[in-house]
């Protein structure tokens, strides 16, 4: 069967969309797009616009970036008509989305920096709101994704920036189809298949179009399920399982109009940890609070830190959309005022409804429709509080969210007996379990290593029989703890990709935590490591009791402690608190802070600073000096805490069922290609508990889907990938002789497969080049040619050359090695200077090869080679190499800056300030700031291309002369 061409795909899709209710319209360029927009807006608004009126509308539409234009789309614009009347122009009907006007067109051409032609465009009321890019069968979706990114950079902001109104992109190769929101900062990992309500993915283009692109569904997605993230100023879109969960909750809330019928009126959502429950619960809360039959929505968390975190995240989706409650009095005030959505802790809610001086002030709510939405409902809803809420709010409705429900098998008995999530919340309204999330690449698999003597063949040097020991005195043996600390020090860089990521260390109790911290501190002072380690724990009564084993609390006192809302009075012995203050002072010294346990505000600030430091590592502006490597905890941060740059969990405590899955899931959030799995290093034998937990929360057959296989299995996959690579290019010299782009493409795909597999293997403690079927030198030679090919494609694309390699993702970050920097190269230069002539040649080649194989140093290769050739021979004392190199580098930097400013006619002093600001803080300068450095401001037509060119040169300057220059 012959392959369908992209044109055939386009024509078939357009025909299908017309059958779904779209009007087919021919639009060839930007002028035709504007003409059609005028006609459609007139029809949608049931009026006509004069040229002057429409120009005012166009000027309004042209303002702002993608994020701001998304708001413009949903707002109304007031114009003064030619006759003096006031008229509100609508661009999109969010209330009744089927009343919008839907059109389809294809092959629109627009010229920005380069001329681009787009495949299929869906217009709503004349505005391009969905852009579809198609590839023929056999090509990767990533190519279509990268093509969209090029369009965003090159032409979307031309012609009044109308294509910046695109809300959703769709990419397809006919057999696979995904959608993603207009956010150019994301990767293809944020593109999703659509699915049915049972999480079966709808992959082929025809089925996807029927379900997702029909005007009713697409209109609803744009109207209700595209979300603003105010913190990052980007758009987000719900995934299919989030959509179905919200729809189920909203429908349940709509149906309940009479008195609550016990548990039948309620329901819960089981979405696995890490699947985005915060966004789902926010969207459900937002829609439910606007229902006419609902008086108030109360979102309930079970820990004080989550109260703050949830309020912050909710308000990031919609500014000031939710009120947080700092204390019970504040909660009472919000319950009785007109706040439609309130976030609080279960402790404050319990206080409010049980104390007469509080509950009498909001008694009007007793018979009102109050919807309670409980986050992590497996933790907080099994004591008296649940009963008190339903008894006080007689017409309430309760919904729960959990990633790990309580079933009969993992339920704990309390004064009220054994109760499950279903007993309290009724039926599960939607389910999305861990196997679903891993299949969809929404969370990562776990790589679990059990460290101890029972491993027959490994790099383990700890003599601990973890399979046999179960006595507290053995677990607490100082020699054992010392060996575990040594192991973590030895392998932390391997696990965290040279500290690109952070780790959490979970231990059994506070006394053990103190011993571990002191061991790490002593070793750091002795110069055995330079890891940045912090710890956090509550120091109230029995902190190391029931919660330490991750068993659900049963008594009221245990529940109060487990909820971890710090108490005003601390009863634990002074030693614990003094130790924590000592550790906080270490933290203050490390990061120049002023926290302590002296009052609640300072202690809360300490916890928030730790979590913020881990969470903000994913920001492009994050500075390495703010990096935190390991946080040692007992219970805190093992549930409800999300940080994408955490990839490793060290475990020296017993975990089971929901506690185990929750803790492991701190590591499996997706970010980029380098993070290929969540690493779990167990210093106790948790294999049986792990298998039991996976069986309970998915099924027994799912173990292989959730946990990465043994090292030997992955190494076998590398052998297969290498065999294919050597078939395509038997030696690295053959890469230079590839005949055409098709052969180059085959090489890129073959070597990229090897890269991905080695990236996974390098996270295992057993990794060694010695037992692979490729040595490190040969691999680096291939990597160097691979990189050169990437450079070649990049340069070709700057002259607007069309290439099948243009949209290939080379995933160069997988080659990057952070441990190699300029300081390290200088050490090698010192050795080179002292080397005998026989060895010097080989050492020099090794240094040049190393420069070629590292992302940061590659850009410096030419200058460092020049230093080796011209300067190194004239340095007599190796101790002077660093000083001489720094003087040479400074001179070259001044020359390069002068040359750049001369070529672009820039004021050198002003432009140098922009460079320093970008290098220090990672903030790109505004185009206006760049233009202020020019002798003459460019014309509007030239401004964009000139601004982009200067910005690219500035980034290249920083990459060469600034990045990676410290050791």
XYZ file of N, CA and C in Angstrom, residues 910 914 925-934 937 943 947:
45
model
N 26.607 50.470 26.784
C 25.210 50.081 27.031
C 24.996 48.595 26.779
N 23.722 45.155 29.138
C 22.688 44.172 28.806
C 23.242 42.751 28.916
N 16.965 40.515 27.292
C 16.578 41.933 27.221
C 15.398 42.143 26.285
N 14.615 43.163 26.548
C 13.543 43.537 25.641
C 14.130 44.089 24.349
N 13.386 43.946 23.258
C 13.899 44.459 21.977
C 14.166 45.961 22.066
N 13.316 46.686 22.787
C 13.524 48.134 22.921
C 14.851 48.447 23.597
N 15.237 47.608 24.571
C 16.526 47.818 25.253
C 17.685 47.605 24.293
N 17.528 46.622 23.393
C 18.574 46.391 22.384
C 18.644 47.573 21.424
N 17.469 48.049 20.990
C 17.435 49.147 20.014
C 18.025 50.439 20.581
N 17.942 50.601 21.910
C 18.524 51.801 22.545
C 20.050 51.811 22.433
N 20.639 50.624 22.215
C 22.096 50.531 22.075
C 22.556 50.840 20.655
N 21.610 50.868 19.697
C 21.960 51.097 18.299
C 22.155 52.580 18.008
N 17.733 53.693 15.298
C 16.678 52.707 15.490
C 16.220 52.180 14.133
N 13.016 45.746 12.185
C 13.260 45.672 13.623
C 13.343 44.235 14.130
N 16.690 42.652 15.685
C 16.647 42.341 17.117
C 16.993 40.891 17.390
